[in-house]
C-alpha positions as YAML, in Angstrom:
chain: A
units: angstrom
residues:
- id: 1
  name: UNK
  ca: [100.52, -9.43, 6.33]
- id: 2
  name: UNK
  ca: [97.67, -10.40, 8.57]
- id: 3
  name: UNK
  ca: [97.66, -12.61, 11.63]
- id: 4
  name: UNK
  ca: [94.80, -14.51, 13.18]
- id: 5
  name: UNK
  ca: [94.86, -15.85, 16.71]
- id: 6
  name: UNK
  ca: [92.15, -18.26, 17.77]
- id: 7
  name: UNK
  ca: [90.67, -18.26, 21.24]
- id: 8
  name: UNK
  ca: [91.01, -21.15, 23.60]
- id: 9
  name: UNK
  ca: [89.10, -24.13, 22.17]
- id: 10
  name: UNK
  ca: [88.15, -27.07, 24.36]
- id: 11
  name: UNK
  ca: [87.66, -30.59, 22.97]
- id: 12
  name: UNK
  ca: [87.14, -33.88, 24.72]
- id: 13
  name: UNK
  ca: [88.98, -35.80, 21.99]
- id: 14
  name: UNK
  ca: [91.45, -34.36, 19.51]
- id: 15
  name: UNK
  ca: [94.01, -35.52, 17.01]
- id: 16
  name: UNK
  ca: [96.51, -32.74, 16.42]
- id: 17
  name: UNK
  ca: [97.05, -32.10, 12.69]
- id: 18
  name: UNK
  ca: [100.65, -31.33, 11.78]
- id: 19
  name: UNK
  ca: [101.48, -27.66, 12.38]
- id: 20
  name: UNK
  ca: [98.14, -26.77, 13.96]
- id: 21
  name: UNK
  ca: [99.51, -25.68, 17.32]
- id: 22
  name: UNK
  ca: [100.25, -26.86, 20.81]
- id: 23
  name: UNK
  ca: [97.76, -29.07, 22.58]
- id: 24
  name: UNK
  ca: [97.85, -29.30, 26.37]
- id: 25
  name: UNK
  ca: [95.59, -31.44, 28.55]
- id: 26
  name: UNK
  ca: [93.71, -29.34, 31.09]
- id: 27
  name: UNK
  ca: [92.00, -30.44, 34.33]
- id: 28
  name: UNK
  ca: [88.69, -32.28, 33.90]
- id: 29
  name: UNK
  ca: [89.90, -34.03, 30.71]
- id: 30
  name: UNK
  ca: [89.65, -31.00, 28.42]
- id: 31
  name: UNK
  ca: [92.33, -30.05, 25.94]
- id: 32
  name: UNK
  ca: [93.59, -26.51, 25.41]
- id: 33
  name: UNK
  ca: [94.61, -25.88, 21.81]
- id: 34
  name: UNK
  ca: [96.98, -23.02, 21.09]
- id: 35
  name: UNK
  ca: [97.10, -22.05, 17.48]
- id: 36
  name: UNK
  ca: [97.76, -19.18, 15.15]
- id: 37
  name: UNK
  ca: [97.65, -18.67, 11.43]
- id: 38
  name: UNK
  ca: [99.61, -16.10, 9.47]
- id: 39
  name: UNK
  ca: [99.07, -15.10, 5.89]
- id: 40
  name: UNK
  ca: [101.01, -12.82, 3.63]
- id: 41
  name: UNK
  ca: [104.77, -12.88, 3.23]
- id: 42
  name: UNK
  ca: [105.93, -16.23, 4.66]
- id: 43
  name: UNK
  ca: [109.47, -15.01, 5.27]
- id: 44
  name: UNK
  ca: [108.40, -12.01, 7.36]
- id: 45
  name: UNK
  ca: [108.52, -14.07, 10.56]
- id: 46
  name: UNK
  ca: [112.24, -14.56, 9.91]
- id: 47
  name: UNK
  ca: [112.66, -10.78, 9.85]
- id: 48
  name: UNK
  ca: [110.72, -10.20, 13.08]
- id: 49
  name: UNK
  ca: [112.33, -8.20, 15.85]
- id: 50
  name: UNK
  ca: [113.14, -10.68, 18.61]
- id: 51
  name: UNK
  ca: [111.96, -9.18, 21.89]
- id: 52
  name: UNK
  ca: [112.49, -9.89, 25.57]
- id: 53
  name: UNK
  ca: [109.97, -8.67, 28.16]
- id: 54
  name: UNK
  ca: [111.40, -8.12, 31.65]
- id: 55
  name: UNK
  ca: [108.69, -8.10, 34.30]
- id: 56
  name: UNK
  ca: [106.17, -9.95, 32.15]
- id: 57
  name: UNK
  ca: [103.99, -11.04, 35.08]
- id: 58
  name: UNK
  ca: [102.86, -7.53, 36.05]
- id: 59
  name: UNK
  ca: [100.09, -5.44, 34.55]
- id: 60
  name: UNK
  ca: [102.43, -3.42, 32.31]
- id: 61
  name: UNK
  ca: [104.14, -6.63, 31.18]
- id: 62
  name: UNK
  ca: [100.82, -8.26, 30.28]
- id: 63
  name: UNK
  ca: [99.79, -5.27, 28.18]
- id: 64
  name: UNK
  ca: [103.16, -5.21, 26.39]
- id: 65
  name: UNK
  ca: [102.82, -8.96, 25.70]
- id: 66
  name: UNK
  ca: [99.30, -8.49, 24.34]
- id: 67
  name: UNK
  ca: [100.42, -5.72, 22.00]
- id: 68
  name: UNK
  ca: [103.60, -7.47, 20.82]
- id: 69
  name: UNK
  ca: [101.93, -10.87, 20.31]
- id: 70
  name: UNK
  ca: [99.43, -9.26, 17.95]
- id: 71
  name: UNK
  ca: [102.08, -7.35, 15.98]
- id: 72
  name: UNK
  ca: [103.40, -9.01, 12.81]
- id: 73
  name: UNK
  ca: [106.90, -7.51, 13.13]
- id: 74
  name: UNK
  ca: [107.71, -8.73, 16.66]
- id: 75
  name: UNK
  ca: [108.48, -12.16, 18.06]
- id: 76
  name: UNK
  ca: [108.57, -12.68, 21.82]
- id: 77
  name: UNK
  ca: [111.75, -14.67, 22.53]
- id: 78
  name: UNK
  ca: [111.88, -14.49, 26.32]
- id: 79
  name: UNK
  ca: [109.84, -13.32, 29.28]
- id: 80
  name: UNK
  ca: [111.12, -12.84, 32.81]
- id: 81
  name: UNK
  ca: [109.27, -12.89, 36.11]
- id: 82
  name: UNK
  ca: [111.41, -13.97, 39.05]
- id: 83
  name: UNK
  ca: [108.59, -15.04, 41.40]
- id: 84
  name: UNK
  ca: [106.76, -16.88, 38.59]
- id: 85
  name: UNK
  ca: [109.84, -18.43, 36.94]
- id: 86
  name: UNK
  ca: [109.17, -21.82, 35.37]
- id: 87
  name: UNK
  ca: [105.46, -21.16, 34.90]
- id: 88
  name: UNK
  ca: [103.59, -20.54, 31.65]
- id: 89
  name: UNK
  ca: [102.17, -17.03, 31.25]
- id: 90
  name: UNK
  ca: [98.69, -18.59, 31.25]
- id: 91
  name: UNK
  ca: [99.11, -19.40, 34.96]
- id: 92
  name: UNK
  ca: [99.37, -15.67, 35.66]
- id: 93
  name: UNK
  ca: [97.17, -14.28, 32.88]
- id: 94
  name: UNK
  ca: [94.71, -16.87, 31.53]
- id: 95
  name: UNK
  ca: [93.65, -14.48, 28.75]
- id: 96
  name: UNK
  ca: [97.13, -14.91, 27.22]
- id: 97
  name: UNK
  ca: [96.85, -18.72, 27.11]
- id: 98
  name: UNK
  ca: [96.06, -18.92, 23.39]
- id: 99
  name: UNK
  ca: [99.44, -17.56, 22.31]
- id: 100
  name: UNK
  ca: [102.46, -19.75, 21.85]
- id: 101
  name: UNK
  ca: [104.77, -17.91, 24.26]
- id: 102
  name: UNK
  ca: [107.88, -19.13, 26.08]
- id: 103
  name: UNK
  ca: [107.60, -19.95, 29.78]
- id: 104
  name: UNK
  ca: [108.56, -17.30, 32.32]
- id: 105
  name: UNK
  ca: [112.16, -17.42, 33.53]
- id: 106
  name: UNK
  ca: [114.22, -15.70, 36.18]
- id: 107
  name: UNK
  ca: [116.17, -12.62, 35.09]
- id: 108
  name: UNK
  ca: [119.42, -14.36, 36.10]
- id: 109
  name: UNK
  ca: [118.64, -17.21, 33.67]
- id: 110
  name: UNK
  ca: [117.73, -14.96, 30.72]
- id: 111
  name: UNK
  ca: [119.98, -15.11, 27.66]
- id: 112
  name: UNK
  ca: [119.68, -11.67, 26.08]
- id: 113
  name: UNK
  ca: [122.10, -12.54, 23.26]
- id: 114
  name: UNK
  ca: [119.15, -14.01, 21.34]
- id: 115
  name: UNK
  ca: [117.06, -10.81, 21.38]
- id: 116
  name: UNK
  ca: [117.18, -7.51, 19.51]
- id: 117
  name: UNK
  ca: [115.20, -5.40, 21.96]
- id: 118
  name: UNK
  ca: [114.05, -5.50, 25.58]
- id: 119
  name: UNK
  ca: [110.92, -4.02, 27.10]
- id: 120
  name: UNK
  ca: [111.46, -3.34, 30.82]
- id: 121
  name: UNK
  ca: [108.15, -3.48, 32.69]
- id: 122
  name: UNK
  ca: [109.45, -3.30, 36.24]
- id: 123
  name: UNK
  ca: [108.61, -0.88, 39.07]
- id: 124
  name: UNK
  ca: [110.76, 2.24, 39.32]
- id: 125
  name: UNK
  ca: [113.98, 1.77, 41.22]
- id: 126
  name: UNK
  ca: [114.51, -1.78, 39.92]
- id: 127
  name: UNK
  ca: [115.17, -1.23, 36.22]
- id: 128
  name: UNK
  ca: [118.43, 0.73, 36.60]
- id: 129
  name: UNK
  ca: [120.52, -2.21, 37.81]
- id: 130
  name: UNK
  ca: [119.09, -4.55, 35.19]
- id: 131
  name: UNK
  ca: [119.68, -2.19, 32.28]
- id: 132
  name: UNK
  ca: [123.25, -1.57, 33.46]
- id: 133
  name: UNK
  ca: [123.91, -5.30, 33.07]
- id: 134
  name: UNK
  ca: [122.49, -5.63, 29.54]
- id: 135
  name: UNK
  ca: [124.54, -5.69, 26.35]
- id: 136
  name: UNK
  ca: [125.05, -2.34, 24.65]
- id: 137
  name: UNK
  ca: [123.75, -3.70, 21.29]
- id: 138
  name: UNK
  ca: [120.19, -4.01, 22.65]
- id: 139
  name: UNK
  ca: [117.45, -1.48, 22.03]
- id: 140
  name: UNK
  ca: [115.75, -0.90, 25.37]
- id: 141
  name: UNK
  ca: [112.29, 0.47, 26.04]
- id: 142
  name: UNK
  ca: [111.90, 1.22, 29.74]
- id: 143
  name: UNK
  ca: [108.33, 1.67, 30.94]
- id: 144
  name: UNK
  ca: [109.26, 2.55, 34.53]
- id: 145
  name: UNK
  ca: [110.07, 5.99, 35.88]
- id: 146
  name: UNK
  ca: [113.80, 5.26, 36.17]
- id: 147
  name: UNK
  ca: [114.95, 7.24, 33.14]
- id: 148
  name: UNK
  ca: [112.31, 9.96, 32.89]
- id: 149
  name: UNK
  ca: [114.07, 12.79, 34.67]
- id: 150
  name: UNK
  ca: [117.36, 14.08, 33.23]
- id: 151
  name: UNK
  ca: [118.37, 15.93, 36.39]
- id: 152
  name: UNK
  ca: [119.72, 13.39, 38.88]
- id: 153
  name: UNK
  ca: [118.98, 15.62, 41.88]
- id: 154
  name: UNK
  ca: [115.34, 15.90, 40.75]
- id: 155
  name: UNK
  ca: [115.18, 12.12, 40.47]
- id: 156
  name: UNK
  ca: [116.43, 11.75, 44.04]
- id: 157
  name: UNK
  ca: [113.99, 14.40, 45.26]
- id: 158
  name: UNK
  ca: [110.98, 12.75, 43.61]
- id: 159
  name: UNK
  ca: [111.83, 9.09, 44.18]
- id: 160
  name: UNK
  ca: [113.66, 9.32, 47.52]
- id: 161
  name: UNK
  ca: [116.83, 7.55, 46.42]
- id: 162
  name: UNK
  ca: [119.85, 8.37, 44.28]
- id: 163
  name: UNK
  ca: [119.88, 7.16, 40.69]
- id: 164
  name: UNK
  ca: [122.03, 4.02, 40.38]
- id: 165
  name: UNK
  ca: [122.85, 4.34, 36.66]
- id: 166
  name: UNK
  ca: [123.85, 7.99, 36.14]
- id: 167
  name: UNK
  ca: [125.86, 7.25, 32.97]
- id: 168
  name: UNK
  ca: [122.84, 5.61, 31.33]
- id: 169
  name: UNK
  ca: [120.62, 8.42, 32.56]
- id: 170
  name: UNK
  ca: [122.65, 10.90, 30.50]
- id: 171
  name: UNK
  ca: [122.08, 8.98, 27.25]
- id: 172
  name: UNK
  ca: [118.45, 7.98, 27.82]
- id: 173
  name: UNK
  ca: [115.79, 9.58, 25.63]
- id: 174
  name: UNK
  ca: [112.40, 10.16, 27.18]
- id: 175
  name: UNK
  ca: [109.50, 11.03, 24.97]
- id: 176
  name: UNK
  ca: [107.27, 9.97, 22.15]
- id: 177
  name: UNK
  ca: [109.23, 8.20, 19.45]
- id: 178
  name: UNK
  ca: [107.01, 9.79, 16.82]
- id: 179
  name: UNK
  ca: [108.28, 13.20, 17.90]
- id: 180
  name: UNK
  ca: [111.88, 12.24, 18.69]
- id: 181
  name: UNK
  ca: [112.66, 10.12, 15.61]
- id: 182
  name: UNK
  ca: [116.20, 11.35, 15.05]
- id: 183
  name: UNK
  ca: [117.33, 10.73, 18.62]
- id: 184
  name: UNK
  ca: [116.80, 14.36, 19.59]
- id: 185
  name: UNK
  ca: [116.69, 14.68, 23.35]
- id: 186
  name: UNK
  ca: [114.95, 18.04, 23.38]
- id: 187
  name: UNK
  ca: [111.20, 18.07, 23.17]
- id: 188
  name: UNK
  ca: [109.38, 21.08, 21.76]
- id: 189
  name: UNK
  ca: [106.11, 22.42, 23.10]
- id: 190
  name: UNK
  ca: [104.27, 20.00, 20.81]
- id: 191
  name: UNK
  ca: [105.23, 17.03, 23.05]
...
């Protein structure tokens, strides 16, 4: 399957053909056209992994969005950013304006029952409480430092605060998924 995403196209007049994409009027009378075209297996979008991105308005979040939006097996179902809730991602990152993404919402308003996986892109110290509150069926990829150190005393030494999710810390796997495919928590010298 291949996917094509067009850049932002500005027109002074435009009639939107059915299924072409979203059209939004911009300042100075220009129109922003969001569109994408997918070829290949038409049912593959139904089999996409539905993903939520927590902390989508930060640098890590924007890079995760860019990678996921270009991947044919992922569909971005929700994006959180408490201080930017209610805004489109294009208001924070104009380079992401050509993708048809949901608006940013507050974490407290996020419905994680409609997603299969969550990417946490928050600063260390903030992800622990959020992950504790998520459903156990979700696959979680945490990009902070919250679950990197197995030893809780080392975590407190390095980050200056006790770990707030010690039970989750015990089951977290840190490492390259290519190396740790079977869920092994021990990493050999090749890591």
